CSV table of C-alpha atoms and ligand atoms in Angstrom, one decimal:
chain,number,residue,atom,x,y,z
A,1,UNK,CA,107.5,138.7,175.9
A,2,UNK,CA,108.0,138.1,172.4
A,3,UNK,CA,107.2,135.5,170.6
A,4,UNK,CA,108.3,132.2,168.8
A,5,UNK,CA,107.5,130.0,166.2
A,6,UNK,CA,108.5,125.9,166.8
A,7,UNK,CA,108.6,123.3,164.8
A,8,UNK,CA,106.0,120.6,165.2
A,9,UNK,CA,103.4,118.4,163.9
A,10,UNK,CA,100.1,119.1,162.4
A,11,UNK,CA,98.8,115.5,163.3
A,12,UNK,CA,99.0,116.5,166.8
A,13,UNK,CA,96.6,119.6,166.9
A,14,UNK,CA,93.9,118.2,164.3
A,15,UNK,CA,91.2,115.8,164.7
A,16,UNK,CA,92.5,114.0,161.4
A,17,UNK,CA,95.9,113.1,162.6
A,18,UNK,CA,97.8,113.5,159.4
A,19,UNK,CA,101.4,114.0,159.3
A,20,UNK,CA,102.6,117.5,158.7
A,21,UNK,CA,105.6,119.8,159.3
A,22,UNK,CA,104.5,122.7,160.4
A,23,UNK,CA,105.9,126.0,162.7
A,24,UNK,CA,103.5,127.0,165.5
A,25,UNK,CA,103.4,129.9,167.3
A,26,UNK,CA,101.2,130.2,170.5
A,27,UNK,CA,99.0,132.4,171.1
A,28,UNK,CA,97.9,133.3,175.0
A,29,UNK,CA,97.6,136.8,174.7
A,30,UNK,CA,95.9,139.6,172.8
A,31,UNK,CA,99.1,141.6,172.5
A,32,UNK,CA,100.7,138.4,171.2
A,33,UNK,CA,98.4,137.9,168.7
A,34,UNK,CA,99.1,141.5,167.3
A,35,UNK,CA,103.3,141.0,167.2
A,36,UNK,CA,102.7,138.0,165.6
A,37,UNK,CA,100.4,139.4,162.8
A,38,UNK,CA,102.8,142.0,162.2
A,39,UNK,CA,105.4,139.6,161.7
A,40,UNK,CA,103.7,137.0,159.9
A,41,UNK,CA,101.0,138.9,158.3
A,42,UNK,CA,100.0,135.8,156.5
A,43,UNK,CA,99.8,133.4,159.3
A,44,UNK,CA,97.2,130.5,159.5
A,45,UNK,CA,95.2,130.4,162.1
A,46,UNK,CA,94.2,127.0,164.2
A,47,UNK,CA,91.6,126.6,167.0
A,48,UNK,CA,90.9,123.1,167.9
A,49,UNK,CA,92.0,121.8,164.2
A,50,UNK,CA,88.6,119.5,164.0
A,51,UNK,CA,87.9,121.0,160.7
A,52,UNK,CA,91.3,121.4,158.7
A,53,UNK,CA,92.6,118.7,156.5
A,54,UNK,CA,96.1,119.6,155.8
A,55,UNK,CA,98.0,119.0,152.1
A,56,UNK,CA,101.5,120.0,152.3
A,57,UNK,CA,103.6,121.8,154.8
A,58,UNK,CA,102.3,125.5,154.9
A,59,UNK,CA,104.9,128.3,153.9
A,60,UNK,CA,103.6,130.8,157.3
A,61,UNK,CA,103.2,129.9,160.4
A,62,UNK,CA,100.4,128.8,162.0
A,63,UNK,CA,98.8,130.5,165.4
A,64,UNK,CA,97.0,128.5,167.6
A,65,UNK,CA,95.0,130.6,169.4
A,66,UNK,CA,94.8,129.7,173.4
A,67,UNK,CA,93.1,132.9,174.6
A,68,UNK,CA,90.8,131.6,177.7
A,69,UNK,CA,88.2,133.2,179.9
A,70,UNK,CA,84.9,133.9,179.7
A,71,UNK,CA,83.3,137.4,182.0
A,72,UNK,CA,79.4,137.6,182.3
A,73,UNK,CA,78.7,141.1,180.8
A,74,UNK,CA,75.1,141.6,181.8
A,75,UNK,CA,72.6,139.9,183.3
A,76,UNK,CA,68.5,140.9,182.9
A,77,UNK,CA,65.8,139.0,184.4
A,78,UNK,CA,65.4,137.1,180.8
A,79,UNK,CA,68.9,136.8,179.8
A,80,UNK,CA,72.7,136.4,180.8
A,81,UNK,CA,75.1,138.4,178.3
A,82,UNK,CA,78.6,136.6,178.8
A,83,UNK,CA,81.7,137.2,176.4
A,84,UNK,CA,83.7,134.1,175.9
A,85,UNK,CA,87.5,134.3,175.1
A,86,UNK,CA,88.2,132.5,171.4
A,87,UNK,CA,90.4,129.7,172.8
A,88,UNK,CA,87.8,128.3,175.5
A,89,UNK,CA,86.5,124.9,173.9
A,90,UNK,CA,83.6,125.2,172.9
A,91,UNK,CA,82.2,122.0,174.6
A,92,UNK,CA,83.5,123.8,178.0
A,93,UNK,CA,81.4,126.6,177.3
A,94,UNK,CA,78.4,124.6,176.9
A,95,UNK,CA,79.0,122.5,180.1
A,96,UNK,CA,79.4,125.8,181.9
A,97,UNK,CA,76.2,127.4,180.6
A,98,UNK,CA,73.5,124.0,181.1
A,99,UNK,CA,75.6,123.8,184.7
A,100,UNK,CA,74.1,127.6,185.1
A,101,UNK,CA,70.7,126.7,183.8
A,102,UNK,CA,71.2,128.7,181.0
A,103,UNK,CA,69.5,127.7,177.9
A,104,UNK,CA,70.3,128.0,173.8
A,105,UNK,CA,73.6,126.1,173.4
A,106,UNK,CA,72.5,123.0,174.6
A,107,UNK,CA,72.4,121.4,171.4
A,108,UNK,CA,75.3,122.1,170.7
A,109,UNK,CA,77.4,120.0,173.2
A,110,UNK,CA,80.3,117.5,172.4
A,111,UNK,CA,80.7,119.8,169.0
A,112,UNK,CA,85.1,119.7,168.9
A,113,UNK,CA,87.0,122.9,168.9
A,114,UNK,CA,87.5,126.7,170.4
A,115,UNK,CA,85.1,129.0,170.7
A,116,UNK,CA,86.7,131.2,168.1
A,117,UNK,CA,86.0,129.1,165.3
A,118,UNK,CA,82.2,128.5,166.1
A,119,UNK,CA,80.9,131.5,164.1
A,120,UNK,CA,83.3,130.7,160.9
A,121,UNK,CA,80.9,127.9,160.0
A,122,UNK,CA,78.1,129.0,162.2
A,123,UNK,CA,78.2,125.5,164.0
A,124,UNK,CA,75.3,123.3,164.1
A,125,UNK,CA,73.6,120.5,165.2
A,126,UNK,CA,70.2,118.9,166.3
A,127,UNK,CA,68.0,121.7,165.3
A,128,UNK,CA,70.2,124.3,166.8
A,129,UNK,CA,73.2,126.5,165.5
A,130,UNK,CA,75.3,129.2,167.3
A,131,UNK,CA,74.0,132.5,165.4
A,132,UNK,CA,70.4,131.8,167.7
A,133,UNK,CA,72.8,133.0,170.6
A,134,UNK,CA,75.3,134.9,169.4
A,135,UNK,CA,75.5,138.9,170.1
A,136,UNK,CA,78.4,140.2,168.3
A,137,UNK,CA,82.3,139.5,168.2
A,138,UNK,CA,85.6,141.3,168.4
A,139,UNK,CA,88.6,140.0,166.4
A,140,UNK,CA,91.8,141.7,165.2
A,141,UNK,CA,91.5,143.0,161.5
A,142,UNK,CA,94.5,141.8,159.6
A,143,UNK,CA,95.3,144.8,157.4
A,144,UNK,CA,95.1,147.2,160.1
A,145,UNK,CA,95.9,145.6,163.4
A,146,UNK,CA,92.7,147.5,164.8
A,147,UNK,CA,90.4,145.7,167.4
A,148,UNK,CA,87.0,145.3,165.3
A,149,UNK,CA,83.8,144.5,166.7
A,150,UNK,CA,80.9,142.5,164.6
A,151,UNK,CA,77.5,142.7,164.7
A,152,UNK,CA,75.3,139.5,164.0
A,153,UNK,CA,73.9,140.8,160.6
A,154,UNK,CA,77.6,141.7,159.7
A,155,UNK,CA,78.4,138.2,160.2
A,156,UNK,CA,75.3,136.9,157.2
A,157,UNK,CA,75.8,133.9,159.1
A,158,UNK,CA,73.7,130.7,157.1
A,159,UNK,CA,73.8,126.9,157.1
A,160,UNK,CA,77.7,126.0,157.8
A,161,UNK,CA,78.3,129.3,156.2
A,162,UNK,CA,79.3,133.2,157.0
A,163,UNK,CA,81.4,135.9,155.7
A,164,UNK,CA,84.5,134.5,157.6
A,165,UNK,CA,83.9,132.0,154.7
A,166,UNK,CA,83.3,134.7,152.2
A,167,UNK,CA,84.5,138.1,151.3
A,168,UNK,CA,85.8,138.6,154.8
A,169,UNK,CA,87.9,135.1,154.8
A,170,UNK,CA,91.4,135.2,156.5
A,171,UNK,CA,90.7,138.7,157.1
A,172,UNK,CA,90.0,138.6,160.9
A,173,UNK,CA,91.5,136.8,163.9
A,174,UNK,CA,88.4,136.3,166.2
A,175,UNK,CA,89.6,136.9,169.9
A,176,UNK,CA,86.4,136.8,171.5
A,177,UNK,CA,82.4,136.0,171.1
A,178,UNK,CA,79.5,136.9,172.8
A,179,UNK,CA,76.4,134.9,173.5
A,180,UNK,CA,73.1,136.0,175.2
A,181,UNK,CA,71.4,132.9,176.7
A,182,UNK,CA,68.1,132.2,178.2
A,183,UNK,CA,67.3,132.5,181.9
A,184,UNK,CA,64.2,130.0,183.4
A,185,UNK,CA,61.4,129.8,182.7
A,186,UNK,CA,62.8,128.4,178.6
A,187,UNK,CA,61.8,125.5,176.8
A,188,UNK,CA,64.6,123.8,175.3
A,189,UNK,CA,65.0,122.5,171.2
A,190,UNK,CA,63.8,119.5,171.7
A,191,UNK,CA,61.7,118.2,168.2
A,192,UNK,CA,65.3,116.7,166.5
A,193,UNK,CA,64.3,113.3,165.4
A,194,UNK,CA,67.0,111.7,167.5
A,195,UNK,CA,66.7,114.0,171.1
A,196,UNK,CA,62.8,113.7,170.4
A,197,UNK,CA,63.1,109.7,170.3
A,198,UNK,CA,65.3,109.2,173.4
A,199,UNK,CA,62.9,111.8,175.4
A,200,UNK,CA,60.2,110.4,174.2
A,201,UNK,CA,58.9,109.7,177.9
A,202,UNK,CA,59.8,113.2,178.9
A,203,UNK,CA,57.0,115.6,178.6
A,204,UNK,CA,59.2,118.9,179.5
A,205,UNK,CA,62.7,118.3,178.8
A,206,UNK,CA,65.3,120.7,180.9
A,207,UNK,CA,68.3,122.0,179.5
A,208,UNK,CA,69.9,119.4,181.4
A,209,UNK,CA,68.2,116.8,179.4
A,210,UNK,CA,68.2,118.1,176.4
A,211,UNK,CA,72.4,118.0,176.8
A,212,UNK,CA,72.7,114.8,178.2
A,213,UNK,CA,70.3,113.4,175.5
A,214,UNK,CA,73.0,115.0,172.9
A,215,UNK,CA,76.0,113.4,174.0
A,216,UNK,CA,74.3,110.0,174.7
A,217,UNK,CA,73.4,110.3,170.8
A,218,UNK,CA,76.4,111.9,169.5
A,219,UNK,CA,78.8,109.2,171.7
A,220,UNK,CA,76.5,106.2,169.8
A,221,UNK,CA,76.8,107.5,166.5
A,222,UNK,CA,79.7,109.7,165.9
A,223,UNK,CA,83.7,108.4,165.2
A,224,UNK,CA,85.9,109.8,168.3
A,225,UNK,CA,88.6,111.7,166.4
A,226,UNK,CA,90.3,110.2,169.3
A,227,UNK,CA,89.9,106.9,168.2
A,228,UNK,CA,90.1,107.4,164.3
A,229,UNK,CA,91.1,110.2,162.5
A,230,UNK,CA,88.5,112.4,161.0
A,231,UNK,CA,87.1,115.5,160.6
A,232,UNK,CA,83.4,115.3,161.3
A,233,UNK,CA,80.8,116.2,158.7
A,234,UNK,CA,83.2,116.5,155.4
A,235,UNK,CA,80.5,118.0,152.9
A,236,UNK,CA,77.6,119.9,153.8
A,237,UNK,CA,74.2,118.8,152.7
A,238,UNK,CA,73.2,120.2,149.4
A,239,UNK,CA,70.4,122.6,149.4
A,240,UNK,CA,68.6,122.7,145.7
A,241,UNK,CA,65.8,123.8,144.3
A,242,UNK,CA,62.6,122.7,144.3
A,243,UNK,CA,62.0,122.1,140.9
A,244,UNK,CA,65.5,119.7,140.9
A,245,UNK,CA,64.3,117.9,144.2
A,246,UNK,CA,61.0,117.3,142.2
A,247,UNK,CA,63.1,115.8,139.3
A,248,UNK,CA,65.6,113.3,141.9
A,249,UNK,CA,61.9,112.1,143.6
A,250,UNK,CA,60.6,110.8,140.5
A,251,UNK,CA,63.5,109.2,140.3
A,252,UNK,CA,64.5,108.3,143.8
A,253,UNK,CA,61.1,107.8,145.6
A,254,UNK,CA,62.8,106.9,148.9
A,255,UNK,CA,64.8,110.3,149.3
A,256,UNK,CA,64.9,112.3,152.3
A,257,UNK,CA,64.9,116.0,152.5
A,258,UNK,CA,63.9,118.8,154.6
A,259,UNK,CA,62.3,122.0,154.1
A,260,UNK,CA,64.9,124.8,153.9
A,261,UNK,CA,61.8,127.8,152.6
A,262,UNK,CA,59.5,128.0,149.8
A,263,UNK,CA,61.9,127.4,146.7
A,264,UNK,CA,64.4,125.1,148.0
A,265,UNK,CA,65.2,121.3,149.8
A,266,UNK,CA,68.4,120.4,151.5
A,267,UNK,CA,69.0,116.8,150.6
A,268,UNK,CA,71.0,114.7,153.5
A,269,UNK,CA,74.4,114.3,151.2
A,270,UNK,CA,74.7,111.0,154.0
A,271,UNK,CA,72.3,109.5,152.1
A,272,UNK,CA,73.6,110.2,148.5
A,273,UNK,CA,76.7,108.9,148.8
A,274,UNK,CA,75.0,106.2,150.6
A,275,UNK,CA,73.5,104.9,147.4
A,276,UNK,CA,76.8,105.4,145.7
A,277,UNK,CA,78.3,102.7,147.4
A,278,UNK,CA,80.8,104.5,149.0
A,279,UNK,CA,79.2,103.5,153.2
A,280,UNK,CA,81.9,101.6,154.8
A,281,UNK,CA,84.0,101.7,151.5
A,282,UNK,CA,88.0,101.9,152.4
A,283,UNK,CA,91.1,102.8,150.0
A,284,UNK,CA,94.4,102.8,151.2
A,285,UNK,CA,94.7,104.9,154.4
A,286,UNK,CA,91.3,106.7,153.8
A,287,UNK,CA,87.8,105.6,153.8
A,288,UNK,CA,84.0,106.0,154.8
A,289,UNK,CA,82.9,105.5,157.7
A,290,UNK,CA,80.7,102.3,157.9
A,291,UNK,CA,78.1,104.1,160.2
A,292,UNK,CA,78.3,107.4,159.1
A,293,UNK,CA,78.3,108.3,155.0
A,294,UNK,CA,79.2,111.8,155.8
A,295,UNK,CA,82.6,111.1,157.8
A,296,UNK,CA,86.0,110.7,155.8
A,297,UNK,CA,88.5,109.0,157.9
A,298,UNK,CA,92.1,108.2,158.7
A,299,UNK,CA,92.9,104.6,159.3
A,300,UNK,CA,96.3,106.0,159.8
A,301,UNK,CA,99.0,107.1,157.6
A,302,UNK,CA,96.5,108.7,155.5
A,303,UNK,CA,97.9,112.3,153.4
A,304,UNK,CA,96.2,115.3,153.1
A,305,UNK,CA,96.0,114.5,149.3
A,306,UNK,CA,94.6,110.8,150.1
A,307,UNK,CA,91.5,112.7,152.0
A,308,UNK,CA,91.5,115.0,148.8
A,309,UNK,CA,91.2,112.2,146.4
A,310,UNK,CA,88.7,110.5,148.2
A,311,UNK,CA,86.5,113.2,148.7
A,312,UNK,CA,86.9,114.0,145.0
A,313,UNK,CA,85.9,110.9,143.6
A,314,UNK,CA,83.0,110.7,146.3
A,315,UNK,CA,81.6,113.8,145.3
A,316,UNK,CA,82.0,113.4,141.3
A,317,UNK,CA,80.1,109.7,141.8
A,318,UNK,CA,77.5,111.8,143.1
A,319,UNK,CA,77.1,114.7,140.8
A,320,UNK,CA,77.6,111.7,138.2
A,321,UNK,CA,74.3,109.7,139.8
A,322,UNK,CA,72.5,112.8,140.9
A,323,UNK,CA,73.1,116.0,139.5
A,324,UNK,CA,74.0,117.5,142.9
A,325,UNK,CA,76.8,118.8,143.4
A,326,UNK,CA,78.8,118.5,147.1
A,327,UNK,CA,80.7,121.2,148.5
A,328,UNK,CA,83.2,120.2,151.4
A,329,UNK,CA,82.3,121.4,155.0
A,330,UNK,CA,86.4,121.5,155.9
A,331,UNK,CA,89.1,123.5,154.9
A,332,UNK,CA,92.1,122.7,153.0
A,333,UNK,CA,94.9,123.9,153.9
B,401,FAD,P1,89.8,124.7,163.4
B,401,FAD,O1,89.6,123.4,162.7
B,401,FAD,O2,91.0,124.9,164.1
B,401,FAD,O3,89.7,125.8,162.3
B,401,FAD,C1,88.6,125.8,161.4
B,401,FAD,C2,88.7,127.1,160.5
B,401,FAD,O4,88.4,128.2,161.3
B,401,FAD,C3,90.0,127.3,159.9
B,401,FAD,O5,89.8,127.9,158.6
B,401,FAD,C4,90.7,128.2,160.9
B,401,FAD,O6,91.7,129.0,160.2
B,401,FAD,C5,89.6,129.1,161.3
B,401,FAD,N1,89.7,129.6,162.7
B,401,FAD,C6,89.9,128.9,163.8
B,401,FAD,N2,89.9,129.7,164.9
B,401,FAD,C7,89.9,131.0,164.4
B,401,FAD,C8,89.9,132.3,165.0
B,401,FAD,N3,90.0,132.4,166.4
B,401,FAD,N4,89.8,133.4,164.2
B,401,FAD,C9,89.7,133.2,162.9
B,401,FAD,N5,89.7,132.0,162.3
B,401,FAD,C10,89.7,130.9,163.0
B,401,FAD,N6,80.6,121.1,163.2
B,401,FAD,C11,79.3,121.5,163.3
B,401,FAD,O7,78.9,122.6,162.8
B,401,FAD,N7,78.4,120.7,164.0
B,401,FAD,C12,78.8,119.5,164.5
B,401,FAD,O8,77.9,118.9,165.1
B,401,FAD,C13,80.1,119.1,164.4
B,401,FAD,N8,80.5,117.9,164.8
B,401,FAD,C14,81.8,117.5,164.7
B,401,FAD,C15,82.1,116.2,165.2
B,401,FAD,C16,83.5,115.8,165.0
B,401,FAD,C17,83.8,114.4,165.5
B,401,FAD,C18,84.4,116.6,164.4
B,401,FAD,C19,85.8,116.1,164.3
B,401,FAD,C20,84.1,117.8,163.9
B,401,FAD,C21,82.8,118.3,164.0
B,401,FAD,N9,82.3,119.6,163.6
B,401,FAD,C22,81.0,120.0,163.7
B,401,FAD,C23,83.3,120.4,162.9
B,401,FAD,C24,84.2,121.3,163.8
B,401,FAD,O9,84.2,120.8,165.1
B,401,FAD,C25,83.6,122.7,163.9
B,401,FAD,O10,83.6,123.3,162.7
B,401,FAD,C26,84.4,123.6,164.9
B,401,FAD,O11,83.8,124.8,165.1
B,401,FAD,C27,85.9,123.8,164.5
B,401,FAD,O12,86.6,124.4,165.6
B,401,FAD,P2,88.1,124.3,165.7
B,401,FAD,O13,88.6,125.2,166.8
B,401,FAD,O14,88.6,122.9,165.7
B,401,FAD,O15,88.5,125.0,164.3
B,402,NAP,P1,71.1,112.7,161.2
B,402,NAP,O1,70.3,113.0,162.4
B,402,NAP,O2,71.3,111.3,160.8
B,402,NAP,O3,70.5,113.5,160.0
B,402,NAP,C1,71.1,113.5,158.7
B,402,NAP,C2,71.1,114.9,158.1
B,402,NAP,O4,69.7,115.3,157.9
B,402,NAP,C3,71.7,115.9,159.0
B,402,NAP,O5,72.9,116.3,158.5
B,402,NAP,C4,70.7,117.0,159.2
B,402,NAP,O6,71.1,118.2,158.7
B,402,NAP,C5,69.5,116.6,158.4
B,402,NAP,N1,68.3,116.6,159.2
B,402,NAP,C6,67.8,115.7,160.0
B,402,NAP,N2,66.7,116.1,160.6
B,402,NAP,C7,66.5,117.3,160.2
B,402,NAP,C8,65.5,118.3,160.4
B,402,NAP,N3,64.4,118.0,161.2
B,402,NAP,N4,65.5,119.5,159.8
B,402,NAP,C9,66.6,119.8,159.0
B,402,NAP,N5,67.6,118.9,158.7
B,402,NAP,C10,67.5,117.7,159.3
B,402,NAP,O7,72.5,113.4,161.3
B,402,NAP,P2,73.8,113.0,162.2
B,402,NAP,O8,74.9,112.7,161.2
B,402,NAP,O9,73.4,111.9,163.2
B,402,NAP,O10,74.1,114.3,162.9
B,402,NAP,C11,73.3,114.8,163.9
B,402,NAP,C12,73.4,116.3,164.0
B,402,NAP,O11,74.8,116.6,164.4
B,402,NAP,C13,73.2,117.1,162.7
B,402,NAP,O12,72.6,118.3,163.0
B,402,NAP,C14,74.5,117.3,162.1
B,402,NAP,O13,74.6,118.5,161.4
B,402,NAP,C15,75.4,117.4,163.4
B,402,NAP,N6,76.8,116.9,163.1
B,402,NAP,C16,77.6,117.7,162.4
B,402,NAP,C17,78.9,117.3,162.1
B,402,NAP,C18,79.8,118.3,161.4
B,402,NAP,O14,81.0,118.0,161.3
B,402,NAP,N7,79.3,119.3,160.8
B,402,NAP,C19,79.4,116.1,162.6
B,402,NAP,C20,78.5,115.3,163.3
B,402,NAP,C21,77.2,115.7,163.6
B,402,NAP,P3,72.0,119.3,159.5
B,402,NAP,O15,73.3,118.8,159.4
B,402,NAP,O16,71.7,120.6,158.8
B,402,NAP,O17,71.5,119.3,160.9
């Protein structure tokens, strides 16, 4: 069947819930996915939309990709290999694997969004991020329509980062991941300051616990985009060097930071634009959330370029006060 693009609105398939024009073509099929890089070569792509803030109407197209399924591929007395279809949320996945005892992902629950967009940022949270389960992915190449298979190390997944972010962005539709996860006897990631607090009277945490522990934390602390428009984590913590973090201690006794290796700190940027003043701080239809420094939101009615300006005069106050320089976690469309 071929396929069509309709007109709707952006605020409706993003966690920010900003007004936008936009034509959407849906995507349920691989073969559908092809035609419709063929005839919009250009298209954006959107999973779950919880890390997009969009500007202005876009000039293509956007896909929203709604490929479900997941198949268990192998199973060894360690491991279960299962492949996981990019439009599956990714909080479904999670749910499915802790209610099959298997363990790696568990960290990761309540995290918005498909499946197909975990590896772009290599999604983390409470000690954990996807590229400690992932085994490889297939995706369609845009220049050649071919079905292309990566391997981890092809991914150079790092923190919020990978080459979908890099010299491969926009270059690949991802249609499918696969994880490998951890068959009993395995001790979950349970040493996060937050999980290791509310188990504190639990001397061998299951996966079970480990994932109820996570939502009970992330439901306490976190915005609901369902609630209040946002986005998550809008800037990634800045990782610096040593010699820098040495500098900002003399300066700022009381700030945090957390071994990244032997030359560099990654400084909670949370906490930076804490002592900016900005915590809590609202302009117009945009602000900061007063729990959480890290979290731009919508009050409603906010543009794409109100989130823009905020974030821009948030991260110039803190390259102004400290030196360090904030890079945003979302994407701008
Ligand atoms: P979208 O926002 O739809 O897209 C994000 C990017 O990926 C876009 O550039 C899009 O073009 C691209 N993309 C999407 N699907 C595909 C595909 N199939 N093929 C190729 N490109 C694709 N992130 C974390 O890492 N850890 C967290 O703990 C976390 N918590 C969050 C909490 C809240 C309340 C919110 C709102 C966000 C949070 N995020 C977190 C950010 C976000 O949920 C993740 O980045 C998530 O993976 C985005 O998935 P999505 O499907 O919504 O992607
Ligand atoms: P938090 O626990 O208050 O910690 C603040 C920051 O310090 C986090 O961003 C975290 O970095 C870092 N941190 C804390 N303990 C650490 C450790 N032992 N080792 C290395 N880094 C450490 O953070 P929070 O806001 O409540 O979020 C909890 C977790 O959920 C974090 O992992 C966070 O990344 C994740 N989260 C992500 C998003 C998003 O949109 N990306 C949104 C909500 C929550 P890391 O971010 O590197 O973990």
């Amino acid at each position: 069947m071929a396929i069509t693009a309709y007109k709707a609105n952006i605020a409706n398939h993003t966690t920010f819930g900003i007004d936008v024009p936009v034509r959407l073509v849906d995507i349920s099929a691989v073969d559908e996915l092809r035609e419709a890089l063929v005839r919009f070569p250009q298209a954006l792509v959107i999973g779950g939309g919880s890390n997009i803030v969009v500007t202005a109407p876009p000039e293509q197209p956007v896909l929203r990709i709604l490929l479900k399924g997941h198949t268990v591929l192998s199973e060894t007395p360690e491991h279960v290999t299962v492949y996981v279809a990019a439009g599956e949320q990714w909080h479904g996945f999670v749910e499915w694997c802790v209610q099959y005892n298997l363990g790696g992902l568990e960290n990761l629950a309540l995290i918005p969004g498909t499946t197909g967009a975990a590896p772009i940022q290599n999604i983390g949270a409470y000690g954990v991020e996807q590229e400690s389960c992932f085994v490889e992915l297939t995706g369609i190449e845009r220049s050649t329509g071919r079905t292309i298979t990566l391997q981890k190390q092809e991914c150079k997944f790092g923190y919020r980062d990978s080459v979908f972010k890099r010299e491969r962005a926009n270059q690949i539709v991802i249609i499918g991941v696969t994880y490998r996860l951890a068959k009993p006897p395995y001790t979950p990631h349970a040493q996060y300051k937050d999980v290791a607090e509310l188990l504190s009277n639990n001397r061998n945490p299951t996966i079970q616990d480990v994932f109820q522990a996570v939502i009970q934390i992330r439901r306490q602390k976190l915005p609901d985009p369902a609630e209040i428009g946002n986005a998550g984590s809008f800037f990634k913590n800045p990782i610096v060097s040593r010699v820098v973090y040495q500098e900002l201690k003399q300066k700022y006794p009381e700030l945090p930071s957390y071994h990244v290796d032997d030359d560099y700190v990654k400084l909670p940027a949370a906490w930076l634009i804490d002592r900016c003043g900005w915590k809590g701080k609202r302009c117009g239809a945009v602000g900061v959330h007063s729990r959480q420094a890290l979290v731009i939101v919508n009050y409603g009615g906010a543009t794409g370029n109100d989130v823009r300006n905020l974030a821009v005069q948030i991260a110039n106050d803190v390259y102004d006060t400290f030196g360090v320089t904030l890079e945003p976690e979302v994407s701008f469309w």
